[in-house]
Short mmCIF file of C-alpha atoms in Angstrom, two decimals:
data_model
loop_
_atom_site.label_atom_id
_atom_site.label_comp_id
_atom_site.label_asym_id
_atom_site.label_seq_id
_atom_site.Cartn_x
_atom_site.Cartn_y
_atom_site.Cartn_z
CA UNK A 149 93.49 100.73 115.36
CA UNK A 150 95.96 102.98 113.59
CA UNK A 151 98.17 103.79 116.56
CA UNK A 152 100.37 101.88 118.95
CA UNK A 153 99.60 98.57 120.64
CA UNK A 154 101.12 97.11 123.82
CA UNK A 155 99.26 93.95 124.81
CA UNK A 156 99.79 90.52 126.31
CA UNK A 157 98.66 87.53 124.27
CA UNK A 158 99.13 83.79 124.66
CA UNK A 159 101.47 84.44 127.56
CA UNK A 160 103.89 86.65 125.60
CA UNK A 161 104.24 90.41 126.07
CA UNK A 162 104.49 92.20 122.73
CA UNK A 163 106.22 95.54 122.61
CA UNK A 164 104.81 98.85 121.52
CA UNK A 165 105.63 99.30 117.86
CA UNK A 166 104.91 101.99 115.30
CA UNK A 167 102.74 101.09 112.34
CA UNK A 168 104.78 101.14 109.16
CA UNK A 169 103.70 101.47 105.57
CA UNK A 170 100.96 103.17 103.65
CA UNK A 171 97.30 102.70 102.89
CA UNK A 172 96.53 101.09 99.53
CA UNK A 173 95.19 104.42 98.29
CA UNK A 174 97.37 107.23 99.60
CA UNK A 175 96.70 110.95 99.27
CA UNK A 176 99.50 112.12 101.55
CA UNK A 177 101.62 115.18 100.81
CA UNK A 178 104.99 115.48 99.14
CA UNK A 179 107.20 117.30 101.67
CA UNK A 180 110.43 119.18 101.21
CA UNK A 181 113.36 118.21 103.45
CA UNK A 182 114.88 121.10 105.38
CA UNK A 183 118.03 120.11 107.36
CA UNK A 184 118.08 120.95 111.09
CA UNK A 185 120.62 120.43 113.83
CA UNK A 186 118.85 117.24 114.99
CA UNK A 187 117.60 115.83 111.72
CA UNK A 188 115.01 117.12 109.26
CA UNK A 189 112.03 119.39 109.11
CA UNK A 190 109.44 118.16 106.61
CA UNK A 191 107.28 120.88 105.12
CA UNK A 192 104.49 120.48 102.60
CA UNK A 193 100.78 120.85 102.04
CA UNK A 194 99.29 120.44 105.53
CA UNK A 195 102.57 119.01 106.84
CA UNK A 196 105.15 120.54 109.17
CA UNK A 197 107.04 117.80 111.02
CA UNK A 198 110.45 117.49 112.64
CA UNK A 199 112.02 114.02 112.53
CA UNK A 200 115.35 112.40 113.21
CA UNK A 201 117.93 111.44 113.73
CA UNK A 202 115.83 108.54 115.06
CA UNK A 203 112.19 108.21 114.13
CA UNK A 204 110.03 107.50 117.18
CA UNK A 205 106.64 105.76 117.33
CA UNK A 206 104.76 109.06 117.33
CA UNK A 207 106.77 110.17 114.29
CA UNK A 208 105.81 107.00 112.40
CA UNK A 209 102.13 107.70 113.02
CA UNK A 210 102.50 111.34 111.93
CA UNK A 211 104.31 110.27 108.77
CA UNK A 212 101.07 108.76 107.51
CA UNK A 213 100.40 112.27 106.20
CA UNK A 214 103.57 112.21 104.06
CA UNK A 215 103.85 110.12 100.91
CA UNK A 216 107.29 111.37 99.82
CA UNK A 217 110.21 113.53 100.97
CA UNK A 218 112.21 115.46 98.41
CA UNK A 219 115.67 116.91 99.05
CA UNK A 220 118.96 116.00 100.67
CA UNK A 221 118.22 113.41 103.37
CA UNK A 222 120.90 111.83 105.62
CA UNK A 223 121.15 108.11 104.88
CA UNK A 224 120.19 107.00 108.40
CA UNK A 225 117.03 109.10 108.30
CA UNK A 226 116.29 108.06 104.74
CA UNK A 227 116.36 104.38 105.71
CA UNK A 228 113.89 105.01 108.52
CA UNK A 229 111.60 107.02 106.27
CA UNK A 230 111.69 104.22 103.70
CA UNK A 231 110.86 101.68 106.42
CA UNK A 232 107.75 103.75 107.15
CA UNK A 233 106.74 103.57 103.49
CA UNK A 234 107.76 107.15 102.66
CA UNK A 235 109.43 107.64 99.30
CA UNK A 236 112.73 109.53 99.44
CA UNK A 237 113.99 111.34 96.33
CA UNK A 238 116.57 114.01 95.67
CA UNK A 239 114.32 115.53 93.01
CA UNK A 240 110.56 115.51 92.50
CA UNK A 241 110.97 114.33 88.92
CA UNK A 242 112.02 110.92 90.27
CA UNK A 243 108.62 110.35 91.93
CA UNK A 244 105.77 108.39 90.28
CA UNK A 245 102.99 110.19 88.46
CA UNK A 246 100.73 111.84 91.01
CA UNK A 247 97.60 110.11 89.65
CA UNK A 248 99.03 106.56 89.54
CA UNK A 249 98.09 105.00 92.89
CA UNK A 250 99.43 101.60 91.86
CA UNK A 251 102.87 102.99 90.99
CA UNK A 252 103.03 104.90 94.27
CA UNK A 253 102.24 101.82 96.30
CA UNK A 254 104.73 99.70 94.37
CA UNK A 255 107.49 102.24 94.97
CA UNK A 256 106.58 102.56 98.65
CA UNK A 257 106.54 98.80 99.23
CA UNK A 258 109.80 98.29 97.31
CA UNK A 259 111.56 100.88 99.47
CA UNK A 260 110.12 99.46 102.69
CA UNK A 261 111.13 95.90 101.81
CA UNK A 262 114.69 96.98 101.16
CA UNK A 263 115.01 99.08 104.31
CA UNK A 264 113.55 96.44 106.64
CA UNK A 265 115.41 93.53 105.06
CA UNK A 266 118.74 95.33 105.05
CA UNK A 267 118.59 97.26 108.32
CA UNK A 268 115.90 95.72 110.55
CA UNK A 269 116.53 93.68 113.73
CA UNK A 270 116.45 90.26 112.05
CA UNK A 271 118.78 91.52 109.33
CA UNK A 272 121.29 92.74 111.91
CA UNK A 273 121.25 89.35 113.65
CA UNK A 274 120.89 87.30 110.45
CA UNK A 275 118.03 85.59 112.27
CA UNK A 276 115.17 85.33 109.79
CA UNK A 277 112.67 82.72 111.01
CA UNK A 278 112.04 79.50 109.11
CA UNK A 279 108.71 79.33 107.29
CA UNK A 280 106.64 76.31 106.32
CA UNK A 281 104.36 76.83 103.33
CA UNK A 282 101.14 74.85 103.80
CA UNK A 283 99.06 73.98 100.74
CA UNK A 284 96.11 71.60 100.68
CA UNK A 285 94.55 70.79 97.32
CA UNK A 286 91.92 68.43 95.98
CA UNK A 287 92.18 69.64 92.37
CA UNK A 288 94.68 67.86 90.18
CA UNK A 289 94.22 70.37 87.37
CA UNK A 290 95.55 73.14 89.63
CA UNK A 291 98.86 71.49 90.50
CA UNK A 292 100.98 73.10 87.77
CA UNK A 293 99.77 76.56 88.76
CA UNK A 294 100.23 75.98 92.48
CA UNK A 295 103.75 74.61 92.09
CA UNK A 296 104.71 77.49 89.78
CA UNK A 297 103.60 80.00 92.42
CA UNK A 298 105.65 78.30 95.12
CA UNK A 299 108.66 77.84 92.84
CA UNK A 300 109.23 81.59 92.50
CA UNK A 301 109.16 82.45 96.21
CA UNK A 302 112.37 84.23 97.17
CA UNK A 303 112.41 83.83 100.96
CA UNK A 304 115.60 81.97 102.02
CA UNK A 305 114.35 79.59 104.76
CA UNK A 306 111.40 77.69 103.34
CA UNK A 307 109.95 74.23 103.53
CA UNK A 308 106.79 73.01 101.81
CA UNK A 309 104.16 70.73 103.33
CA UNK A 310 101.62 69.78 100.68
CA UNK A 311 98.40 67.89 101.26
CA UNK A 312 96.94 65.73 98.48
CA UNK A 313 93.38 65.87 99.76
CA UNK A 314 91.16 63.11 98.39
CA UNK A 315 91.16 61.05 95.18
CA UNK A 316 91.45 64.04 92.84
CA UNK A 317 95.18 64.45 93.53
CA UNK A 318 97.80 61.74 93.28
CA UNK A 319 100.35 62.20 96.07
CA UNK A 320 103.19 60.65 94.05
CA UNK A 321 102.44 62.97 91.14
CA UNK A 322 102.40 65.98 93.47
CA UNK A 323 105.73 64.90 94.98
CA UNK A 324 107.26 64.65 91.51
CA UNK A 325 105.99 68.06 90.42
CA UNK A 326 107.18 69.68 93.65
CA UNK A 327 110.69 68.21 93.55
CA UNK A 328 112.27 71.47 92.33
CA UNK A 329 110.74 73.75 94.95
CA UNK A 330 113.24 75.98 96.83
CA UNK A 331 113.27 73.98 100.06
CA UNK A 332 112.49 70.57 101.56
CA UNK A 333 109.14 69.10 100.47
CA UNK A 334 106.76 66.84 102.36
CA UNK A 335 103.67 65.50 100.62
CA UNK A 336 100.85 64.01 102.68
CA UNK A 337 98.13 61.78 101.28
CA UNK A 338 95.00 62.91 103.12
CA UNK A 339 91.69 61.04 103.09
CA UNK A 340 89.01 63.00 101.28
CA UNK A 341 86.63 62.36 104.17
CA UNK A 342 88.66 64.67 106.36
CA UNK A 343 87.49 68.27 106.39
CA UNK A 344 89.61 71.09 105.01
CA UNK A 345 90.36 72.23 108.55
CA UNK A 346 91.53 68.74 109.51
CA UNK A 347 93.66 68.50 106.36
CA UNK A 348 95.33 71.82 107.12
CA UNK A 349 96.04 70.69 110.67
CA UNK A 350 97.48 67.39 109.39
CA UNK A 351 99.96 69.39 107.32
CA UNK A 352 100.78 71.81 110.13
CA UNK A 353 101.45 68.89 112.46
CA UNK A 354 104.18 67.74 110.07
CA UNK A 355 105.68 71.19 109.53
CA UNK A 356 109.04 72.11 111.08
CA UNK A 357 109.17 75.85 110.36
CA UNK A 358 108.73 78.25 113.26
CA UNK A 359 106.17 80.12 111.15
CA UNK A 360 103.39 78.61 109.05
CA UNK A 361 101.74 80.26 106.07
CA UNK A 362 98.79 79.05 104.05
CA UNK A 363 98.73 79.23 100.26
CA UNK A 364 95.80 78.40 97.99
CA UNK A 365 96.14 76.39 94.79
CA UNK A 366 94.54 78.91 92.41
CA UNK A 367 95.68 82.35 93.60
CA UNK A 368 98.69 84.33 92.37
CA UNK A 369 101.68 85.11 94.59
CA UNK A 370 104.66 87.33 93.86
CA UNK A 371 108.29 86.38 94.64
CA UNK A 372 108.41 88.68 97.69
CA UNK A 373 105.14 87.42 99.19
CA UNK A 374 106.65 85.51 102.14
CA UNK A 375 109.05 88.37 102.85
CA UNK A 376 106.10 90.76 103.12
CA UNK A 377 104.39 88.57 105.71
CA UNK A 378 107.52 87.95 107.80
CA UNK A 379 108.36 91.66 107.85
CA UNK A 380 104.79 92.56 108.81
CA UNK A 381 104.94 90.11 111.69
CA UNK A 382 108.22 91.59 112.86
CA UNK A 383 107.01 95.19 112.98
CA UNK A 384 103.43 94.53 114.11
CA UNK A 385 103.98 91.93 116.83
CA UNK A 386 100.69 90.30 115.78
CA UNK A 387 99.88 86.62 116.21
CA UNK A 388 98.39 86.45 112.70
CA UNK A 389 99.42 88.57 109.75
CA UNK A 390 98.01 88.51 106.25
CA UNK A 391 97.50 90.66 103.22
CA UNK A 392 94.75 93.04 102.24
CA UNK A 393 92.29 91.69 99.68
CA UNK A 394 93.06 94.53 97.27
CA UNK A 395 93.49 92.65 94.00
CA UNK A 396 90.93 90.18 92.61
CA UNK A 397 90.96 88.42 89.25
CA UNK A 398 87.48 87.46 88.03
CA UNK A 399 88.40 84.60 85.70
CA UNK A 400 85.06 84.26 83.92
CA UNK A 401 85.05 87.96 83.04
CA UNK A 402 88.87 88.04 82.65
CA UNK A 403 89.17 91.28 84.55
CA UNK A 404 91.35 92.26 87.51
CA UNK A 405 89.87 94.71 89.98
CA UNK A 406 91.69 96.92 92.45
CA UNK A 407 89.29 97.03 95.38
CA UNK A 408 90.94 98.50 98.50
CA UNK A 409 87.87 98.24 100.72
CA UNK A 410 89.82 96.87 103.70
CA UNK A 411 92.48 99.36 104.78
CA UNK A 412 96.06 98.11 104.65
CA UNK A 413 98.67 98.41 107.40
CA UNK A 414 96.43 98.21 110.43
CA UNK A 415 95.31 95.84 113.16
CA UNK A 416 92.10 94.24 111.96
CA UNK A 417 89.79 91.25 112.27
CA UNK A 418 90.10 90.15 108.62
CA UNK A 419 92.94 89.29 106.23
CA UNK A 420 92.95 87.44 102.91
CA UNK A 421 92.68 83.77 103.85
CA UNK A 422 95.20 82.61 101.26
CA UNK A 423 97.88 84.72 102.95
CA UNK A 424 97.55 83.84 106.64
CA UNK A 425 100.86 83.50 108.52
CA UNK A 426 100.99 82.32 112.14
CA UNK A 427 103.64 80.76 114.35
CA UNK A 428 103.42 77.09 115.23
CA UNK A 429 103.28 78.04 118.91
CA UNK A 430 100.42 80.51 118.49
CA UNK A 431 98.47 78.06 116.32
CA UNK A 432 98.85 75.37 118.99
CA UNK A 433 97.89 77.82 121.75
CA UNK A 434 94.42 78.32 120.22
CA UNK A 435 93.84 74.64 119.45
CA UNK A 436 94.89 74.66 115.80
CA UNK A 437 92.65 74.85 112.76
CA UNK A 438 89.00 74.14 113.48
CA UNK A 439 87.84 70.84 111.91
CA UNK A 440 85.31 72.51 109.61
CA UNK A 441 84.75 71.94 105.87
CA UNK A 442 84.72 75.65 104.93
CA UNK A 443 85.31 79.12 106.39
CA UNK A 444 88.49 77.72 107.93
CA UNK A 445 90.25 81.08 107.74
CA UNK A 446 87.46 82.93 109.51
CA UNK A 447 87.37 80.23 112.18
CA UNK A 448 91.09 80.59 112.89
CA UNK A 449 90.91 84.38 113.00
CA UNK A 450 88.03 84.15 115.48
CA UNK A 451 90.00 81.74 117.65
CA UNK A 452 93.01 84.04 117.82
CA UNK A 453 90.95 87.19 118.41
CA UNK A 454 88.88 85.39 121.04
CA UNK A 455 92.07 84.46 122.89
CA UNK A 456 93.14 88.11 123.00
CA UNK A 457 95.57 87.87 120.09
CA UNK A 458 96.27 90.44 117.39
CA UNK A 459 95.63 90.21 113.66
CA UNK A 460 97.52 92.59 111.37
CA UNK A 461 96.69 93.34 107.74
CA UNK A 462 99.63 94.42 105.60
CA UNK A 463 99.51 95.69 102.01
CA UNK A 464 98.00 93.60 99.22
CA UNK A 465 100.79 93.80 96.66
CA UNK A 466 102.11 90.44 95.52
CA UNK A 467 98.80 88.64 96.04
CA UNK A 468 95.88 88.26 93.63
CA UNK A 469 92.77 86.41 94.77
CA UNK A 470 91.22 84.44 91.91
CA UNK A 471 87.49 83.92 91.44
CA UNK A 472 86.47 81.17 89.04
CA UNK A 473 82.75 81.77 89.44
CA UNK A 474 82.16 78.37 91.04
CA UNK A 475 83.78 75.92 93.43
CA UNK A 476 84.80 78.37 96.15
CA UNK A 477 84.38 77.68 99.83
CA UNK A 478 83.28 81.33 100.08
CA UNK A 479 79.76 81.93 98.78
CA UNK A 480 80.04 85.59 97.75
CA UNK A 481 79.05 86.14 94.09
CA UNK A 482 81.51 87.57 91.56
CA UNK A 483 79.35 90.67 91.19
CA UNK A 484 80.23 91.61 94.76
CA UNK A 485 83.82 92.22 93.69
CA UNK A 486 82.75 94.62 90.95
CA UNK A 487 81.44 97.04 93.55
CA UNK A 488 83.53 99.70 95.33
CA UNK A 489 86.44 99.25 92.93
CA UNK A 490 89.12 101.91 92.55
CA UNK A 491 90.22 100.56 89.16
CA UNK A 492 89.51 97.72 86.74
CA UNK A 493 92.03 96.21 84.30
CA UNK A 494 91.42 93.81 81.40
CA UNK A 495 93.02 90.41 81.85
CA UNK A 496 95.20 89.27 84.73
CA UNK A 497 97.25 91.93 86.53
CA UNK A 498 99.83 90.73 89.05
CA UNK A 499 101.04 93.85 90.88
#
């Protein structure tokens, strides 16, 4: 699961790609950069690697053992290291505190975003795909929050297809609230008798973006959220990408837990449902969303996996799953999320 994939799915051959990025909790070494004729030699605790000038797939896998490189690094190599989630610094004093896992992951993700957005294939061609944000809601009291989350998204080619599902949401009111979103907006009035899966499909049928991503009306999303998903799709070649369920806000207890129980940056069979991104073509190839009232995310994942497709789980930064204690389509109790935590924070933390 942590290596290289080269598979055929839904009639399209995906290429072998290295896995980029870091685990959510990373205990890799800090290596010193020693210049060589062909690139760099990285030496540190348990690490002795030669890389560059171009980092190959095997190098990317080996770099999982390196969390940072310190020293003089040629810019072309430094960009590739950053794309792999490795921090690059001229001096060790510029690195985060060794014990602060959150700060390390934030720095790693920030560097990777910049490297891939500035120097990746889509950047070179200026060919970022269009994305349709799909949101279905039946809770009128969640509209302000949902619209605020969508309003801050920074991805440049967005449209929004919003489903007012049942009598609890007025479609005209939703259209008015969504008028300032950063892209075209379509609001559908959906009969409450239709299942959640049918409502999602209704919205997807009206979407025009080449990629579709699902957002939930009560979770928290950072400005770079869509970027993270698009980049993960580009470097993984997976039919579905989504985020790790690392961060959970338990609203009744007003505590945010960091719970990295599902490893980030790997092919998997589970991603956070409120972060699923899939192309319109791949969704159609598996028959769309199943017409079920709950567990719609699991049903779609199973359809894609059953058809031989790939699911890739990227990092969890920029997404916080919210538990209200009641009203969830998932039936897991809040106490479940207080187990196996790496850290707990009072209040809402939005990493």
